Short mmCIF file of C-alpha atoms and ligand atoms in Angstrom, two decimals:
data_model
loop_
_atom_site.label_atom_id
_atom_site.label_comp_id
_atom_site.label_asym_id
_atom_site.label_seq_id
_atom_site.Cartn_x
_atom_site.Cartn_y
_atom_site.Cartn_z
CA UNK A 551 -9.39 -29.45 -7.04
CA UNK A 552 -11.89 -30.56 -9.67
CA UNK A 553 -13.07 -27.43 -11.11
CA UNK A 554 -15.73 -29.03 -13.11
CA UNK A 555 -18.50 -30.25 -10.64
CA UNK A 556 -18.70 -28.17 -7.86
CA UNK A 557 -21.19 -25.82 -6.39
CA UNK A 558 -19.64 -22.70 -5.67
CA UNK A 559 -20.93 -19.37 -3.63
CA UNK A 560 -18.72 -16.32 -4.51
CA UNK A 561 -19.00 -13.99 -2.40
CA UNK A 562 -18.41 -10.19 -3.87
CA UNK A 563 -18.81 -11.77 -7.61
CA UNK A 564 -20.54 -8.71 -9.11
CA UNK A 565 -17.30 -7.20 -10.64
CA UNK A 566 -13.92 -7.63 -11.05
CA UNK A 567 -11.81 -10.67 -10.36
CA UNK A 568 -14.84 -12.56 -8.71
CA UNK A 569 -17.19 -11.82 -11.51
CA UNK A 570 -14.19 -13.60 -13.97
CA UNK A 571 -13.99 -16.58 -11.54
CA UNK A 572 -17.64 -17.11 -11.60
CA UNK A 573 -17.85 -17.03 -15.56
CA UNK A 574 -14.66 -19.25 -15.36
CA UNK A 575 -16.27 -21.94 -12.63
CA UNK A 576 -19.78 -21.82 -14.91
CA UNK A 577 -17.65 -22.75 -17.95
CA UNK A 578 -15.73 -25.50 -16.59
CA UNK A 579 -19.15 -26.76 -15.66
CA UNK A 580 -19.87 -25.66 -12.00
CA UNK A 581 -22.56 -24.47 -10.31
CA UNK A 582 -22.03 -20.91 -9.43
CA UNK A 583 -23.89 -18.51 -7.02
CA UNK A 584 -23.06 -15.09 -7.00
CA UNK A 585 -23.11 -12.76 -4.19
CA UNK A 586 -22.72 -8.40 -3.99
CA UNK A 587 -24.71 -5.59 -2.79
CA UNK A 588 -25.11 -4.06 -6.15
CA UNK A 589 -28.56 -5.48 -6.82
CA UNK A 590 -28.57 -3.79 -10.69
CA UNK A 591 -25.32 -6.22 -11.42
CA UNK A 592 -26.73 -8.95 -9.46
CA UNK A 593 -29.87 -8.55 -11.60
CA UNK A 594 -27.87 -9.01 -14.73
CA UNK A 595 -25.77 -11.67 -13.29
CA UNK A 596 -29.22 -13.36 -12.92
CA UNK A 597 -30.25 -12.56 -16.24
CA UNK A 598 -26.87 -14.28 -17.55
CA UNK A 599 -28.41 -17.50 -15.67
CA UNK A 600 -26.07 -17.44 -12.48
CA UNK A 601 -27.88 -17.70 -8.89
CA UNK A 602 -27.83 -13.96 -7.57
CA UNK A 603 -27.95 -13.64 -3.95
CA UNK A 604 -27.43 -10.25 -2.38
CA UNK A 605 -25.03 -10.20 0.96
CA UNK A 606 -23.05 -7.41 2.91
CA UNK A 607 -20.09 -8.91 4.47
CA UNK A 608 -20.02 -6.20 7.02
CA UNK A 609 -23.37 -7.11 8.23
CA UNK A 610 -23.63 -10.48 9.98
CA UNK A 611 -27.67 -10.60 9.66
CA UNK A 612 -27.03 -10.04 5.73
CA UNK A 613 -24.52 -13.23 5.71
CA UNK A 614 -26.70 -15.12 7.34
CA UNK A 615 -29.36 -14.46 5.48
CA UNK A 616 -27.68 -15.04 2.26
CA UNK A 617 -26.13 -18.22 3.93
CA UNK A 618 -29.81 -19.77 4.36
CA UNK A 619 -30.97 -18.54 1.11
CA UNK A 620 -27.95 -20.24 -0.43
CA UNK A 621 -28.15 -23.23 1.45
CA UNK A 622 -31.87 -23.55 0.84
CA UNK A 623 -31.31 -23.29 -3.05
CA UNK A 624 -28.18 -25.55 -3.19
CA UNK A 625 -27.97 -27.79 -0.09
CA UNK A 626 -24.48 -29.53 -1.81
CA UNK A 627 -22.70 -26.41 -1.81
CA UNK A 628 -18.89 -27.64 -1.45
CA UNK A 629 -17.04 -24.44 -1.72
CA UNK A 630 -17.09 -20.88 -0.71
CA UNK A 631 -14.81 -18.18 -2.06
CA UNK A 632 -14.17 -14.85 0.25
CA UNK A 633 -13.68 -12.49 -2.69
CA UNK A 634 -15.28 -8.98 -1.17
CA UNK A 635 -13.01 -6.33 -0.74
CA UNK A 636 -12.10 -2.43 -1.00
CA UNK A 637 -9.21 -0.74 -1.59
CA UNK A 638 -8.58 3.02 -0.35
CA UNK A 639 -5.65 5.25 -0.03
CA UNK A 640 -5.06 6.79 2.93
CA UNK A 641 -2.80 9.49 3.98
CA UNK A 642 -1.99 8.35 8.38
CA UNK A 643 -1.16 11.91 8.72
CA UNK A 644 -4.67 12.90 7.88
CA UNK A 645 -6.49 11.73 10.75
CA UNK A 646 -9.61 11.50 8.72
CA UNK A 647 -8.07 8.21 7.61
CA UNK A 648 -9.36 6.35 10.37
CA UNK A 649 -12.76 5.91 8.93
CA UNK A 650 -11.23 4.37 5.76
CA UNK A 651 -9.11 1.99 8.05
CA UNK A 652 -12.01 0.96 9.78
CA UNK A 653 -14.25 0.29 6.97
CA UNK A 654 -11.17 -1.77 4.95
CA UNK A 655 -10.88 -3.84 8.23
CA UNK A 656 -14.38 -4.62 8.79
CA UNK A 657 -14.76 -5.43 4.79
CA UNK A 658 -11.56 -6.92 3.86
CA UNK A 659 -10.65 -9.15 7.26
CA UNK A 660 -14.03 -9.19 9.28
CA UNK A 661 -15.77 -9.74 6.02
CA UNK A 662 -14.20 -12.57 5.46
CA UNK A 663 -14.13 -14.21 8.97
CA UNK A 664 -17.98 -13.56 8.71
CA UNK A 665 -18.55 -15.41 5.93
CA UNK A 666 -16.06 -18.19 6.41
CA UNK A 667 -17.79 -18.49 10.05
CA UNK A 668 -21.17 -18.50 7.97
CA UNK A 669 -20.58 -21.63 5.66
CA UNK A 670 -17.84 -23.67 7.97
CA UNK A 671 -20.33 -25.76 10.13
CA UNK A 672 -22.00 -26.58 6.66
CA UNK A 673 -18.83 -27.81 5.13
CA UNK A 674 -17.70 -29.64 8.13
CA UNK A 675 -21.15 -31.33 8.30
CA UNK A 676 -20.87 -32.35 4.94
CA UNK A 677 -17.12 -33.66 5.66
CA UNK A 678 -16.00 -32.08 2.62
CA UNK A 679 -15.36 -28.98 0.66
CA UNK A 680 -13.01 -25.84 0.33
CA UNK A 681 -12.77 -22.26 1.56
CA UNK A 682 -10.47 -20.36 -0.91
CA UNK A 683 -9.99 -16.95 0.67
CA UNK A 684 -8.47 -13.99 -1.09
CA UNK A 685 -5.40 -12.18 -0.03
CA UNK A 686 -2.82 -9.93 -2.16
CA UNK A 687 0.36 -9.42 -3.00
CA UNK A 688 -0.39 -6.25 -0.90
CA UNK A 689 -0.30 -8.54 2.02
CA UNK A 690 3.21 -9.69 1.89
CA UNK A 691 4.70 -6.67 0.35
CA UNK A 692 2.76 -3.30 1.48
CA UNK A 693 2.29 -0.42 -0.73
CA UNK A 694 2.48 2.53 1.31
CA UNK A 695 -0.55 4.20 0.03
CA UNK A 696 -2.63 1.86 1.37
CA UNK A 697 -1.93 1.08 4.64
CA UNK A 698 -4.91 -0.74 6.02
CA UNK A 699 -5.67 -2.59 2.79
CA UNK A 700 -2.16 -4.08 3.41
CA UNK A 701 -2.96 -4.87 7.23
CA UNK A 702 -6.12 -6.13 6.14
CA UNK A 703 -4.69 -8.55 3.45
CA UNK A 704 -1.68 -9.77 5.60
CA UNK A 705 -4.56 -10.57 8.07
CA UNK A 706 -6.27 -12.94 5.66
CA UNK A 707 -3.08 -14.32 5.08
CA UNK A 708 -2.56 -15.30 8.81
CA UNK A 709 -5.83 -16.20 9.33
CA UNK A 710 -6.02 -18.62 6.11
CA UNK A 711 -2.99 -20.30 7.74
CA UNK A 712 -4.82 -20.57 11.39
CA UNK A 713 -7.80 -21.72 9.77
CA UNK A 714 -6.45 -24.67 7.72
CA UNK A 715 -4.67 -25.96 10.47
CA UNK A 716 -7.99 -25.69 12.82
CA UNK A 717 -10.03 -27.56 10.04
CA UNK A 718 -7.31 -30.26 9.95
CA UNK A 719 -8.88 -33.60 9.59
CA UNK A 720 -12.42 -32.20 8.87
CA UNK A 721 -12.18 -32.68 5.00
CA UNK A 722 -12.39 -28.99 4.41
CA UNK A 723 -9.38 -27.47 2.17
CA UNK A 724 -8.67 -24.06 2.77
CA UNK A 725 -6.67 -22.10 -0.32
CA UNK A 726 -5.50 -18.79 -0.46
CA UNK A 727 -5.82 -16.55 -3.74
CA UNK A 728 -2.89 -14.03 -3.68
CA UNK A 729 -3.56 -11.94 -6.82
CA UNK A 730 -0.91 -9.23 -7.71
CA UNK A 731 -1.99 -6.03 -9.46
CA UNK A 732 -4.99 -6.90 -11.87
CA UNK A 733 -6.80 -4.74 -14.19
CA UNK A 734 -10.19 -5.45 -13.96
CA UNK A 735 -11.55 -2.37 -15.95
CA UNK A 736 -9.63 -0.28 -18.84
CA UNK A 737 -9.32 2.57 -16.75
CA UNK A 738 -7.03 0.59 -14.41
CA UNK A 739 -5.29 -0.91 -17.27
CA UNK A 740 -4.06 2.77 -17.86
CA UNK A 741 -3.56 3.84 -14.68
CA UNK A 742 -1.16 0.79 -13.98
CA UNK A 743 0.17 -0.38 -17.25
CA UNK A 744 2.11 -3.46 -15.84
CA UNK A 745 -1.26 -4.77 -14.03
CA UNK A 746 -2.26 -8.25 -15.30
CA UNK A 747 -4.63 -8.75 -17.92
CA UNK A 748 -7.84 -10.18 -15.90
CA UNK A 749 -8.41 -12.72 -18.48
CA UNK A 750 -4.60 -14.26 -18.11
CA UNK A 751 -4.99 -14.02 -14.65
CA UNK A 752 -7.95 -15.97 -14.37
CA UNK A 753 -6.64 -18.56 -16.97
CA UNK A 754 -3.55 -19.04 -14.75
CA UNK A 755 -5.36 -19.24 -11.53
CA UNK A 756 -8.26 -21.95 -12.77
CA UNK A 757 -5.21 -23.94 -14.25
CA UNK A 758 -3.62 -23.56 -10.37
CA UNK A 759 -6.58 -24.54 -9.02
CA UNK A 760 -6.95 -27.80 -10.96
CA UNK A 761 -3.43 -29.14 -8.92
CA UNK A 762 -3.95 -32.05 -7.01
CA UNK A 763 -3.97 -31.78 -4.40
CA UNK A 764 -5.26 -28.35 -4.59
CA UNK A 765 -2.43 -26.00 -3.37
CA UNK A 766 -2.21 -23.87 -0.42
CA UNK A 767 -2.07 -20.92 -1.89
CA UNK A 768 -2.91 -19.84 -5.46
CA UNK A 769 0.44 -17.54 -6.40
CA UNK A 770 0.33 -16.93 -10.28
CA UNK A 771 4.04 -15.67 -11.54
CA UNK A 772 3.31 -12.48 -11.51
CA UNK A 773 2.93 -12.36 -7.86
CA UNK A 774 6.03 -14.19 -7.06
CA UNK A 775 8.18 -11.34 -6.24
CA UNK A 776 5.60 -9.79 -3.51
CA UNK A 777 5.22 -13.56 -1.79
CA UNK A 778 8.92 -13.99 -1.81
CA UNK A 779 10.18 -10.34 -1.31
CA UNK A 780 11.47 -11.32 2.19
CA UNK A 781 12.89 -14.68 1.70
CA UNK A 782 14.60 -13.19 -1.41
CA UNK A 783 16.07 -10.09 0.07
CA UNK A 784 14.43 -7.86 -2.12
CA UNK A 785 11.81 -6.55 0.46
CA UNK A 786 13.44 -2.84 1.20
CA UNK A 787 14.43 -2.02 -2.09
CA UNK A 788 10.94 -2.98 -3.05
CA UNK A 789 8.87 -1.18 -0.61
CA UNK A 790 11.36 1.82 -1.19
CA UNK A 791 10.33 1.90 -4.66
CA UNK A 792 6.88 1.46 -4.05
CA UNK A 793 6.65 4.40 -1.54
CA UNK A 794 7.37 6.88 -4.48
CA UNK A 795 3.70 6.37 -5.03
CA UNK A 796 2.83 8.38 -1.99
CA UNK A 797 3.72 11.32 -4.14
CA UNK A 798 0.28 10.78 -5.54
CA UNK A 799 -1.88 11.30 -2.18
CA UNK A 800 -3.60 14.74 -2.51
CA UNK A 801 -1.88 15.95 0.94
CA UNK A 802 1.72 15.62 -0.59
CA UNK A 803 1.15 17.23 -3.91
N1 NAP B 1249 -7.32 -5.98 -8.91
C1 NAP B 1249 -6.35 -6.02 -8.05
O1 NAP B 1249 -5.23 -5.52 -8.76
C2 NAP B 1249 -6.38 -7.07 -7.09
C3 NAP B 1249 -4.69 -7.23 -6.40
C4 NAP B 1249 -5.16 -8.09 -5.01
C5 NAP B 1249 -5.78 -8.60 -4.42
N2 NAP B 1249 -7.24 -8.30 -5.07
C6 NAP B 1249 -8.35 -8.55 -4.33
O2 NAP B 1249 -9.07 -9.37 -4.83
C7 NAP B 1249 -10.93 -8.87 -4.72
C8 NAP B 1249 -11.61 -8.64 -5.68
O3 NAP B 1249 -11.15 -7.47 -6.20
P1 NAP B 1249 -11.43 -6.59 -7.89
O4 NAP B 1249 -10.14 -6.00 -7.95
O5 NAP B 1249 -12.07 -7.52 -8.48
O6 NAP B 1249 -12.45 -5.39 -6.82
P2 NAP B 1249 -13.68 -5.06 -7.51
O7 NAP B 1249 -14.16 -5.20 -8.95
O8 NAP B 1249 -14.13 -3.90 -6.91
O9 NAP B 1249 -14.61 -6.32 -7.02
C9 NAP B 1249 -14.84 -6.35 -5.84
C10 NAP B 1249 -16.06 -7.16 -4.87
O10 NAP B 1249 -16.07 -7.39 -3.69
C11 NAP B 1249 -17.74 -6.64 -3.43
N3 NAP B 1249 -17.64 -6.24 -2.19
C12 NAP B 1249 -17.27 -5.15 -1.47
N4 NAP B 1249 -17.68 -4.80 -0.91
C13 NAP B 1249 -18.74 -5.75 -0.35
C14 NAP B 1249 -19.29 -5.96 0.87
N5 NAP B 1249 -19.26 -5.14 2.21
N6 NAP B 1249 -20.43 -6.95 1.18
C15 NAP B 1249 -20.37 -7.98 0.05
N7 NAP B 1249 -19.39 -7.47 -1.33
C16 NAP B 1249 -18.83 -6.53 -1.33
C17 NAP B 1249 -17.85 -6.00 -4.41
O11 NAP B 1249 -19.36 -5.66 -4.57
P3 NAP B 1249 -20.75 -4.87 -4.33
O12 NAP B 1249 -19.85 -3.96 -4.46
O13 NAP B 1249 -21.40 -5.33 -5.54
O14 NAP B 1249 -20.68 -5.08 -2.64
C18 NAP B 1249 -17.11 -6.53 -5.72
O15 NAP B 1249 -18.07 -7.73 -6.37
C19 NAP B 1249 -10.74 -8.23 -3.59
O16 NAP B 1249 -10.70 -8.88 -2.19
C20 NAP B 1249 -9.36 -7.37 -3.55
O17 NAP B 1249 -8.87 -6.75 -2.63
C21 NAP B 1249 -7.56 -7.57 -5.95
#
C-alpha cells in the first residue's frame, strides 16, 4: 500500500496505537481523520492539525453521524482503520464478569462490524480502498486473564477473513493488524517489560504496510510466536505459562 497519499479515518485514535499510526500516516503525507469518544483529546488532536470526529462504536447512530461528517469533509476517503478496543480482566468465577464480557464484545467485535458496515458502501462505490482491522496476538494465543477480550479478537480475525472473501473483486482490500503487547504508556512499559515500544512497533507496522500487494495480515516479528503457536506446537506450553498470570486476579490472591 502506498501510505503517502491516502485519506484515512482511524476510528480509535485518541490514544495509544491509533494515535501513533495517525501521526505516522500524516508524516508519510496522507490525510488523516481521527475518531474516538474523548472530546478533550479530540480537541488536542484538532489543535495538532488532524480532522477530529467524535464517535462511539457501541452506538450505530454515532457511527452513522461520524461517517456522514467524514465523507462530507473527505469524499475521497479510501482507508478505514477499526482500532477502537478495550481490554478488561475477568474472573469467570465471579458472575459480575458478564458485564465486562458484554462491553468487550460490544466494543471490540460489534464495534468493528458497525464501523465497517458504515463505510463499506462508500469504499465499494468508489471501486477501491482498504479496511484495516485490528485483532491481537491474544486472538491466536489466549491470555486467560482476559477471556472475552481473546474471544473478541479471535472474532475480529475470523470476520476479517470472511470480509476479505466477500469483498473480493470490489477493489477493497482487507488487512488485519495483529499487535503483540505494545507499551503505549510508561506505566504499561513498567508493568510488562517485554511489551514492544510503541515507536518501534509503529515503525515496523508502517514498513510492512508499504509492501505491495498489501499483506493480508500485518505481523511484526514480536507477534509471530503468538500467531503461529498452534502450527509450531508451542500452544499448550505457552497457554500454561500465560495462565500463571491468573494469580493477579483479585479473587485469586
Ligand atoms: N497495546 C497493546 O498491547 C495491544 C495489543 C494487541 C492489540 N491491541 C489493540 O489495539 C487497539 C488499540 O489499543 P491501545 O493499546 O492503543 O489502547 P488505547 O490507548 O486504550 O486506545 C484505544 C482507542 O480505542 C478507542 N475506543 C475505545 N472504546 C471506544 C468506543 N466505544 N468508541 C470509539 N472509540 C473507542 C479509545 O478512544 P476513546 O476512549 O477516546 O473513545 C482509544 O482511542 C485495540 O483494539 C487493542 O485491543 C493493543
